[in-house]
Coordinates of C-alpha atoms in Angstrom, one line a residue:
X1374 CA 55.8 102.3 20.4
X1375 CA 59.2 102.6 21.1
X1376 CA 61.4 104.9 23.2
X1377 CA 61.9 108.0 20.8
X1378 CA 58.6 107.8 19.1
X1379 CA 55.6 110.5 19.9
X1380 CA 52.1 109.4 20.5
X1381 CA 49.8 110.2 18.1
X1382 CA 47.5 112.6 18.6
X1383 CA 43.7 113.8 18.3
X1384 CA 41.7 117.0 19.1
X1385 CA 38.0 117.4 19.8
X1386 CA 36.9 121.0 19.2
X1387 CA 33.5 122.4 19.1
X1388 CA 31.3 125.5 18.1
X1389 CA 30.9 126.7 21.6
X1390 CA 31.0 126.2 25.1
X1391 CA 28.9 122.7 26.2
X1392 CA 28.9 121.2 22.9
X1393 CA 30.2 118.1 24.6
X1394 CA 34.0 118.0 24.2
X1395 CA 34.8 116.9 27.5
X1396 CA 32.3 114.0 27.4
X1397 CA 33.5 113.1 24.0
X1398 CA 37.3 113.1 25.1
X1399 CA 36.0 110.9 28.0
X1400 CA 34.4 108.3 25.4
X1401 CA 37.4 108.6 22.9
X1402 CA 40.1 107.7 25.9
X1403 CA 38.0 104.7 27.2
X1404 CA 37.5 103.3 23.6
X1405 CA 41.1 103.5 22.7
X1406 CA 41.9 101.8 26.4
X1407 CA 39.5 99.0 25.4
X1408 CA 41.2 98.5 21.9
X1409 CA 44.5 97.8 23.7
X1410 CA 46.4 101.5 23.8
X1411 CA 47.8 104.0 25.8
X1412 CA 46.0 107.0 26.0
X1413 CA 45.9 110.2 27.7
X1414 CA 43.6 113.3 28.0
X1415 CA 45.2 116.8 27.8
X1416 CA 43.6 120.6 27.5
X1417 CA 45.9 123.5 27.9
X1418 CA 43.8 125.6 29.6
X1419 CA 40.6 124.9 31.6
X1420 CA 38.4 127.2 33.1
X1421 CA 36.2 125.7 35.6
X1422 CA 35.4 125.7 39.3
X1423 CA 35.2 121.8 39.3
X1424 CA 38.6 120.7 40.4
X1425 CA 40.3 117.7 41.5
X1426 CA 43.7 117.1 43.2
X1427 CA 46.3 114.5 42.0
X1428 CA 48.4 112.3 44.0
X1429 CA 50.9 115.0 44.2
X1430 CA 48.8 117.5 45.3
X1431 CA 48.3 119.5 42.2
X1432 CA 45.0 120.8 41.1
X1433 CA 43.5 120.3 37.5
X1434 CA 40.3 120.5 36.0
X1435 CA 38.0 117.8 37.2
X1436 CA 37.0 116.7 33.6
X1437 CA 40.6 115.7 32.8
X1438 CA 40.9 113.6 35.9
X1439 CA 37.6 111.9 34.6
X1440 CA 39.0 111.6 31.2
X1441 CA 42.3 109.9 33.1
X1442 CA 40.1 107.7 34.8
X1443 CA 38.4 106.5 31.8
X1444 CA 41.9 106.2 30.2
X1445 CA 42.6 103.6 33.1
X1446 CA 45.5 106.1 34.3
X1447 CA 46.5 108.0 37.3
X1448 CA 45.8 112.0 36.4
X1449 CA 48.6 114.1 36.3
X1450 CA 49.1 118.5 36.4
X1451 CA 50.5 117.9 32.6
X1452 CA 46.9 116.5 31.4
X1453 CA 45.8 120.4 32.6
X1454 CA 48.9 122.5 32.8
X1455 CA 46.7 125.7 33.1
X1456 CA 43.5 126.1 35.1
X1457 CA 41.4 129.1 35.8
X1458 CA 39.6 129.6 38.8
X1459 CA 36.9 132.4 38.2
X1460 CA 36.3 134.1 41.5
X1461 CA 34.4 137.4 42.4
X1462 CA 34.9 141.0 40.5
X1463 CA 35.7 139.4 37.2
X1464 CA 39.0 137.7 38.4
X1465 CA 40.6 134.3 38.0
X1466 CA 42.8 132.2 39.9
X1467 CA 45.5 131.2 37.4
X1468 CA 46.8 127.7 38.7
X1469 CA 50.0 126.4 36.5
X1470 CA 51.0 122.7 36.8
X1471 CA 48.8 122.4 39.8
X1472 CA 50.0 125.2 41.9
X1473 CA 48.4 128.8 42.2
X1474 CA 50.4 131.3 41.0
X1475 CA 48.5 134.6 40.9
X1476 CA 45.1 136.1 40.5
X1477 CA 44.3 138.0 37.3
X1478 CA 41.4 140.0 35.5
X1479 CA 40.7 139.0 32.1
X1480 CA 42.4 141.7 30.4
X1481 CA 45.4 141.0 32.5
X1482 CA 45.4 137.3 31.6
X1483 CA 45.8 137.6 28.1
X1484 CA 48.8 139.7 28.3
X1485 CA 50.1 136.6 30.8
X1486 CA 49.3 133.9 28.3
X1487 CA 52.6 133.9 26.2
X1488 CA 55.0 132.7 28.9
X1489 CA 52.4 129.9 29.7
X1490 CA 53.4 128.7 26.2
X1491 CA 56.4 126.7 27.2
X1492 CA 54.6 125.1 30.2
X1493 CA 51.8 123.7 27.9
X1494 CA 54.5 122.7 25.1
X1495 CA 56.7 120.8 27.9
X1496 CA 53.7 118.9 29.3
X1497 CA 52.6 117.9 25.5
X1498 CA 55.8 116.8 25.1
X1499 CA 55.6 114.6 28.4
X1500 CA 52.3 113.0 27.6
X1501 CA 53.1 112.2 23.9
X1502 CA 56.4 110.6 25.0
X1503 CA 54.9 108.3 27.9
X1504 CA 51.6 107.2 25.9
X1505 CA 50.5 105.8 22.5
X1506 CA 47.7 108.3 22.0
X1507 CA 47.0 111.8 23.5
X1508 CA 43.4 113.2 22.9
X1509 CA 43.3 116.9 23.1
X1510 CA 40.4 118.7 24.0
X1511 CA 39.6 122.7 23.1
X1512 CA 37.8 125.4 25.1
X1513 CA 35.0 127.1 24.1
X1514 CA 35.3 128.0 20.1
X1515 CA 38.2 128.1 17.9
X1516 CA 36.2 131.5 15.9
X1517 CA 36.2 133.2 18.7
X1518 CA 38.2 136.0 16.4
X1519 CA 38.9 138.7 19.0
X1520 CA 40.8 136.7 21.2
X1521 CA 42.6 133.9 18.6
X1522 CA 45.8 136.1 19.0
X1523 CA 46.4 135.4 22.2
X1524 CA 44.6 131.9 22.7
X1525 CA 46.6 129.0 24.0
X1526 CA 44.1 126.2 23.9
X1527 CA 42.6 125.3 20.4
X1528 CA 44.3 125.7 16.9
X1529 CA 47.3 127.2 18.3
X1530 CA 47.9 123.8 20.5
X1531 CA 46.6 121.9 17.6
X1532 CA 49.5 123.2 15.1
X1533 CA 51.9 122.6 18.5
X1534 CA 50.4 118.8 18.5
X1535 CA 50.4 118.5 14.4
X1536 CA 46.6 117.0 15.8
X1537 CA 43.7 116.1 13.3
X1538 CA 40.4 118.1 14.7
X1539 CA 37.1 117.1 14.7
X1540 CA 34.9 119.5 15.2
X1541 CA 31.8 119.3 17.3
X1542 CA 28.2 120.6 17.2
X1543 CA 25.5 120.6 19.7
X1544 CA 22.3 120.1 17.5
X1545 CA 20.1 120.1 20.6
X1546 CA 20.3 123.9 21.3
X1547 CA 19.7 124.8 17.5
X1548 CA 21.6 126.0 14.4
X1549 CA 24.3 123.0 14.2
X1550 CA 24.4 123.4 10.5
X1551 CA 24.9 127.1 10.5
X1552 CA 27.4 126.7 13.9
X1553 CA 29.6 124.3 11.9
X1554 CA 29.9 126.1 8.6
X1555 CA 30.1 129.8 10.5
X1556 CA 33.0 128.0 12.7
X1557 CA 34.7 126.8 9.0
X1558 CA 34.2 130.5 7.5
X1559 CA 36.0 132.3 10.5
X1560 CA 39.3 130.0 10.4
X1561 CA 42.2 130.5 8.2
X1562 CA 42.9 128.2 5.5
X1563 CA 45.5 126.1 7.3
X1564 CA 43.1 126.1 10.3
X1565 CA 40.5 124.6 8.3
X1566 CA 42.9 121.9 6.9
X1567 CA 43.2 120.8 10.1
X1568 CA 39.4 120.0 10.8
X1569 CA 39.3 116.3 9.3
X1570 CA 35.5 116.3 10.3
X1571 CA 32.1 116.9 12.3
X1572 CA 30.6 115.6 15.2
X1573 CA 27.0 116.1 15.6
X1574 CA 26.2 115.6 19.4
X1575 CA 23.1 115.6 21.5
X1576 CA 20.9 114.2 18.6
X1577 CA 17.0 113.6 19.6
X1578 CA 14.9 112.2 17.0
X1579 CA 15.0 110.0 13.8
X1580 CA 18.3 109.9 11.9
X1581 CA 16.7 109.3 8.6
X1582 CA 15.3 112.8 8.8
X1583 CA 19.1 114.2 9.5
X1584 CA 20.5 112.9 6.8
X1585 CA 19.7 115.0 4.0
X1586 CA 21.2 118.2 6.2
X1587 CA 24.0 115.9 6.8
X1588 CA 24.7 115.3 3.0
X1589 CA 24.4 119.1 2.5
X1590 CA 27.1 119.8 5.0
X1591 CA 29.5 117.2 3.4
X1592 CA 29.0 118.7 0.1
X1593 CA 29.1 122.3 1.1
X1594 CA 32.4 122.2 3.2
X1595 CA 34.5 119.0 1.6
X1596 CA 34.6 117.3 5.0
X1597 CA 32.8 114.0 6.2
X1598 CA 30.7 113.9 9.3
X1599 CA 32.3 111.2 11.2
X1600 CA 29.0 110.7 13.1
X1601 CA 25.7 111.7 15.0
X1602 CA 25.8 111.1 19.2
X1603 CA 22.8 110.7 20.5
X1604 CA 21.2 112.8 23.6
X1605 CA 21.2 110.8 26.6
X1606 CA 20.5 110.9 30.3
X1607 CA 21.0 107.7 31.8
X1608 CA 25.2 107.8 32.3
X1609 CA 26.5 109.3 35.8
X1610 CA 29.4 110.9 34.9
X1611 CA 30.9 114.2 36.5
X1612 CA 30.0 117.3 34.4
X1613 CA 32.4 120.0 33.6
X1614 CA 31.1 123.2 35.0
X1615 CA 28.1 125.2 36.0
X1616 CA 26.5 125.5 32.7
X1617 CA 25.6 122.0 33.5
X1618 CA 23.6 123.3 36.1
X1619 CA 22.0 126.2 34.3
X1620 CA 20.4 123.5 31.6
X1621 CA 19.2 121.2 34.4
X1622 CA 15.6 120.6 35.0
X1623 CA 14.4 118.6 38.3
X1624 CA 11.6 116.5 37.2
X1625 CA 9.0 115.0 39.3
X1626 CA 10.1 114.1 43.1
X1627 CA 12.1 110.8 43.2
X1628 CA 12.6 108.2 45.6
X1629 CA 11.6 109.2 49.6
X1630 CA 14.0 112.0 50.2
X1631 CA 14.2 115.7 49.2
X1632 CA 17.8 117.1 49.5
X1633 CA 18.5 121.0 48.8
X1634 CA 21.7 122.0 47.6
X1635 CA 22.4 125.8 47.9
X1636 CA 23.3 126.7 44.7
X1637 CA 26.4 129.5 45.3
X1638 CA 27.1 132.3 42.8
X1639 CA 30.7 130.7 42.9
X1640 CA 29.7 126.8 43.3
X1641 CA 32.4 124.5 43.0
X1642 CA 32.8 120.7 42.7
X1643 CA 28.9 119.9 42.6
X1644 CA 29.8 116.9 41.1
X1645 CA 30.6 115.9 45.1
X1646 CA 26.5 115.3 45.5
X1647 CA 26.2 113.2 41.9
X1648 CA 25.9 109.8 44.2
X1649 CA 23.2 111.4 46.1
X1650 CA 21.2 111.6 42.7
X1651 CA 22.3 108.4 41.7
X1652 CA 21.1 106.9 44.7
X1653 CA 17.4 107.8 43.0
X1654 CA 16.1 110.7 45.2
X1655 CA 15.3 114.4 44.7
X1656 CA 18.1 116.6 44.4
X1657 CA 17.4 120.6 44.1
X1658 CA 19.9 123.3 43.4
X1659 CA 18.4 126.1 45.7
X1660 CA 18.9 129.7 44.7
X1661 CA 16.4 131.5 46.7
X1662 CA 15.0 131.5 49.9
X1663 CA 11.6 130.7 48.5
X1664 CA 12.5 127.7 46.8
X1665 CA 13.8 126.2 49.9
X1666 CA 10.8 124.4 51.4
X1667 CA 11.2 121.8 53.8
X1668 CA 14.0 119.5 52.7
X1669 CA 15.3 116.5 54.5
X1670 CA 18.7 117.8 53.9
X1671 CA 20.4 120.9 53.3
X1672 CA 23.7 121.2 52.0
X1673 CA 26.2 124.1 51.6
X1674 CA 28.8 123.1 48.6
X1675 CA 32.0 124.2 48.0
X1676 CA 32.5 127.7 46.5
X1677 CA 35.6 129.7 45.0
X1678 CA 34.5 132.6 47.0
X1679 CA 33.3 132.1 50.3
X1680 CA 33.0 135.5 51.5
X1681 CA 31.3 136.9 48.7
X1682 CA 28.9 133.9 48.6
X1683 CA 28.1 134.1 52.4
X1684 CA 27.4 137.9 52.1
X1685 CA 25.0 137.3 49.2
X1686 CA 23.1 134.5 51.4
X1687 CA 23.0 137.2 54.0
X1688 CA 21.1 139.7 51.8
X1689 CA 19.0 137.2 49.9
X1690 CA 17.5 135.9 53.2
X1691 CA 19.1 132.3 52.5
X1692 CA 21.4 132.5 55.5
X1693 CA 18.5 133.4 57.8
X1694 CA 16.4 130.6 56.1
X1695 CA 18.8 127.8 56.6
X1696 CA 19.5 129.0 60.4
X1697 CA 15.5 128.7 61.2
X1698 CA 15.5 125.2 59.5
X1699 CA 18.3 124.0 61.1
X1700 CA 17.3 125.4 64.3
X1701 CA 13.8 123.3 64.1
X1702 CA 15.6 120.0 63.4
X1703 CA 16.4 120.0 59.4
X1704 CA 19.7 118.2 58.9
X1705 CA 22.7 120.7 57.4
X1706 CA 25.9 119.8 55.8
X1707 CA 28.7 122.1 54.4
X1708 CA 31.4 120.6 52.3
X1709 CA 34.8 122.9 52.1
X1710 CA 33.8 126.7 51.5
X1711 CA 30.1 125.8 52.9
X1712 CA 31.7 124.1 56.5
X1713 CA 33.3 127.6 56.5
X1714 CA 30.1 129.5 56.6
X1715 CA 28.4 127.1 58.9
X1716 CA 31.3 128.5 61.5
X1717 CA 30.7 131.5 63.6
X1718 CA 33.1 133.6 61.6
X1719 CA 35.4 134.5 59.0
X1720 CA 38.4 136.1 59.1
X1721 CA 40.4 137.5 55.9
X1722 CA 43.3 139.6 57.7
X1723 CA 45.7 138.8 54.7
X1724 CA 42.9 139.9 51.7
X1725 CA 43.1 136.7 50.3
X1726 CA 39.5 137.0 49.1
X1727 CA 38.5 140.5 50.4
X1728 CA 40.0 143.9 51.6
X1729 CA 40.4 142.4 55.3
X1730 CA 38.2 142.0 57.8
X1731 CA 35.6 139.2 59.0
X1732 CA 32.4 138.1 58.0
X1733 CA 29.8 136.6 60.2
X1734 CA 28.8 133.0 59.8
X1735 CA 25.7 131.3 60.0
X1736 CA 26.7 130.1 63.6
X1737 CA 25.4 126.5 63.3
X1738 CA 28.7 125.0 64.0
X1739 CA 31.0 126.4 67.1
X1740 CA 34.1 127.2 64.9
X1741 CA 36.0 129.9 63.1
X1742 CA 37.7 130.0 60.1
X1743 CA 41.4 132.6 59.1
X1744 CA 42.0 132.6 55.7
X1745 CA 45.6 132.0 54.6
X1746 CA 47.3 132.6 51.5
X1747 CA 48.9 128.8 51.1
X1748 CA 45.9 126.8 49.5
X1749 CA 45.5 123.2 50.9
X1750 CA 45.7 120.8 48.3
X1751 CA 46.0 116.8 49.1
X1752 CA 44.0 113.6 48.8
X1753 CA 43.5 112.0 52.2
X1754 CA 42.5 108.9 53.4
X1755 CA 40.1 109.5 56.6
X1756 CA 38.1 107.7 59.5
X1757 CA 34.7 108.9 60.6
X1758 CA 35.1 109.9 64.6
X1759 CA 32.1 111.3 65.5
X1760 CA 30.0 109.3 67.8
X1761 CA 26.7 110.9 67.6
X1762 CA 24.8 113.6 65.5
X1763 CA 24.2 113.0 61.6
X1764 CA 27.7 110.8 61.4
X1765 CA 26.9 108.6 64.6
X1766 CA 25.8 105.8 62.2
X1767 CA 29.2 105.9 60.5
X1768 CA 31.6 105.8 63.2
X1769 CA 34.8 104.1 62.2
X1770 CA 34.1 104.0 58.4
X1771 CA 37.1 104.5 56.3
X1772 CA 36.2 107.4 53.7
X1773 CA 38.7 109.0 51.1
X1774 CA 38.6 112.3 49.1
X1775 CA 40.4 115.3 48.7
X1776 CA 41.3 118.8 50.2
X1777 CA 41.1 122.3 48.2
X1778 CA 40.6 125.1 50.3
X1779 CA 42.4 128.3 51.3
X1780 CA 42.5 128.7 55.2
X1781 CA 42.1 126.8 58.4
X1782 CA 39.2 126.4 60.6
X1783 CA 39.8 126.2 64.6
X1784 CA 36.7 124.3 66.2
X1785 CA 35.7 125.1 70.0
X1786 CA 33.0 122.9 71.5
X1787 CA 32.0 120.6 68.5
X1788 CA 33.0 116.8 68.1
X1789 CA 35.3 116.5 65.0
X1790 CA 33.9 114.8 62.2
X1791 CA 36.6 112.9 60.7
X1792 CA 40.6 112.2 61.7
X1793 CA 42.9 112.0 58.5
X1794 CA 45.2 109.0 58.9
X1795 CA 47.0 109.1 55.5
X1796 CA 47.8 111.2 52.5
X1797 CA 50.0 110.2 49.2
X1798 CA 52.8 112.0 51.2
X1799 CA 52.6 109.3 53.8
X1800 CA 50.8 109.0 57.7
X1801 CA 49.1 112.0 58.7
X1802 CA 47.2 112.7 62.0
X1803 CA 44.9 115.2 62.1
X1804 CA 41.2 116.3 62.8
X1805 CA 38.9 117.2 60.0
X1806 CA 35.4 119.1 60.3
X1807 CA 33.0 119.3 62.7
X1808 CA 29.6 117.9 64.2
X1809 CA 27.6 120.5 66.2
X1810 CA 26.3 119.2 69.5
X1811 CA 23.1 121.2 69.5
X1812 CA 21.7 120.9 66.2
X1813 CA 21.8 118.2 63.2
X1814 CA 24.4 120.1 61.0
X1815 CA 27.9 118.9 60.4
X1816 CA 31.1 120.3 58.0
X1817 CA 34.0 118.6 56.4
X1818 CA 36.5 119.8 54.3
X1819 CA 36.6 116.6 52.1
X1820 CA 35.7 116.7 48.6
X1821 CA 34.5 113.3 47.2
X1822 CA 32.7 112.4 50.5
X1823 CA 29.3 111.4 49.0
X1824 CA 31.4 109.2 46.6
X1825 CA 32.0 106.7 49.4
X1826 CA 29.0 104.2 49.1
X1827 CA 29.1 103.2 52.3
X1828 CA 29.2 106.6 54.2
X1829 CA 26.7 107.7 51.6
X1830 CA 24.3 104.9 52.1
X1831 CA 24.4 105.1 55.9
X1832 CA 24.1 108.7 55.7
X1833 CA 20.7 108.3 53.7
X1834 CA 19.6 105.9 56.1
X1835 CA 20.0 108.1 58.7
X1836 CA 17.8 110.8 57.2
X1837 CA 15.6 107.8 56.5
X1838 CA 15.1 106.8 60.1
X1839 CA 14.4 110.5 60.9
X1840 CA 11.4 110.7 58.5
X1841 CA 10.2 107.1 60.1
X1842 CA 11.4 105.5 57.0
X1843 CA 12.7 101.9 56.4
X1844 CA 16.6 101.5 55.5
X1845 CA 17.6 100.9 52.0
X1846 CA 20.3 98.9 50.7
X1847 CA 20.7 101.0 46.9
X1848 CA 24.1 101.1 45.3
X1849 CA 26.0 104.0 43.9
X1850 CA 26.9 103.8 39.9
X1851 CA 29.8 101.7 39.2
X1852 CA 32.2 104.4 37.6
X1853 CA 34.0 101.7 35.2
X1854 CA 30.8 100.3 34.0
X1855 CA 29.4 104.0 33.5
X1856 CA 32.3 104.7 31.3
X1857 CA 31.9 101.6 29.3
X1858 CA 28.5 102.4 29.0
X1859 CA 29.4 105.2 27.4
X1860 CA 31.9 104.0 25.3
X1861 CA 29.6 101.8 24.0
X1862 CA 27.0 104.6 22.8
X1863 CA 29.9 106.6 21.4
X1864 CA 31.5 103.8 19.2
X1865 CA 27.9 102.9 18.2
X1866 CA 27.5 106.5 16.8
X1867 CA 31.0 107.3 15.2
X1868 CA 33.1 106.4 12.6
X1869 CA 35.8 104.8 14.5
X1870 CA 37.6 103.2 11.5
X1871 CA 38.1 107.0 10.0
X1872 CA 39.4 108.0 13.4
X1873 CA 41.6 105.1 13.7
X1874 CA 43.1 106.7 9.9
X1875 CA 43.7 109.9 11.6
X1876 CA 45.5 108.8 14.7
X1877 CA 47.4 105.4 15.4
X1878 CA 48.1 103.8 12.3
X1879 CA 44.6 102.8 10.9
X1880 CA 43.5 100.1 13.2
X1881 CA 42.8 99.2 16.8
X1882 CA 44.8 96.5 18.4
X1883 CA 43.6 93.0 19.1
X1884 CA 41.5 93.1 22.6

């Protein structure tokens, strides 16, 4: 591509949320990369509590970071210029180019969107100038007719990018033909012309039985079915939002450890815990005290609304149940907001998440958190410094991850968990987290901690030893291999020749 040319574009839209847009964009980014193209993902506006911190310290949707990784490039704030993070009381934090700028209710946000179009257009232009192909992801459905005049993520972006659109329908939830045809019916003629074909996603069963329906769909709409993608479970790639948790079912017990993750109402970055499940253990997301049982490890995850979720734990009896188990010897770990909850108090004098004041924490760590208006967002490299407790076996291990949090935590009679020694801005030197001197409890601000394979294996073996079980030498799924597996399935399922005719000149580059 010469310096004045703009990248070709391809857009994936869906008939509804969770139709599979994110995973298909991930697959296409990998396929185009395998075929020799410089490719980048783009989503103008994302609403998700799973987020990622870029090298420059900006916050974007986790899905776009995954897509960038599949494309073999560094994630950038321009891949997701607008991120909405839902909070308590029907509000969302608005993050623009990686930085939090305001918090708005839904009605106020839609009045705010016109001023974001310039930012979105600039980010898209930057990507199109730097890459051969930009694969764009829509959000929800393009046929939300009550919102179309103010939307900034579906057909308005397709027009801005002059992008051909593939419309994805989820056949697993039923009614896929009605969803595809109905979506077309609610679009304008110009918008219908942008849709160049359909993708049927999450198909189970015999393809021959589906083909009569595909032929009728094509005859009725005049648009081709580009492919049918099978339902798959055995690929370990981070999911975008908590809809996945709602659909997730825990099967029979696996492995020799039972790990209970507290499903907070505003749970964030739950993909932190994917490696624990990949290691072959039972991972349960717990919403009530009655479900808790006697696990080998309890995890309090991150949350976008720490105070609201902590209040909920107290009201529902989960706080008391966790305290009782920890005091009787059950290991407990807290990540980010979960770490804050494990302390004695959280103070919000400036009203970051509440109307001010302080709330009692679980008191399992001798620490106190004070909320501040400025959000910390940074990638880090750190070293385990705890000499005993749950982290004793990991002393000296280097780990990487990222911090996303409001407020700072001051520790009292606790051992620090980690010592941060580097960020993308250069050398650093500060302690992170805490390890209880009294209970098998630790907390940290570090997201991505369990994606450090050596650390996770050592922690799991520490839990096994507490149970009198032998150590294991398991491995966590290699993410590059997972992207290749995904690309292979999707490449087999789609008419890539038809897709190439829509995008970069009708052919793949020689491998």
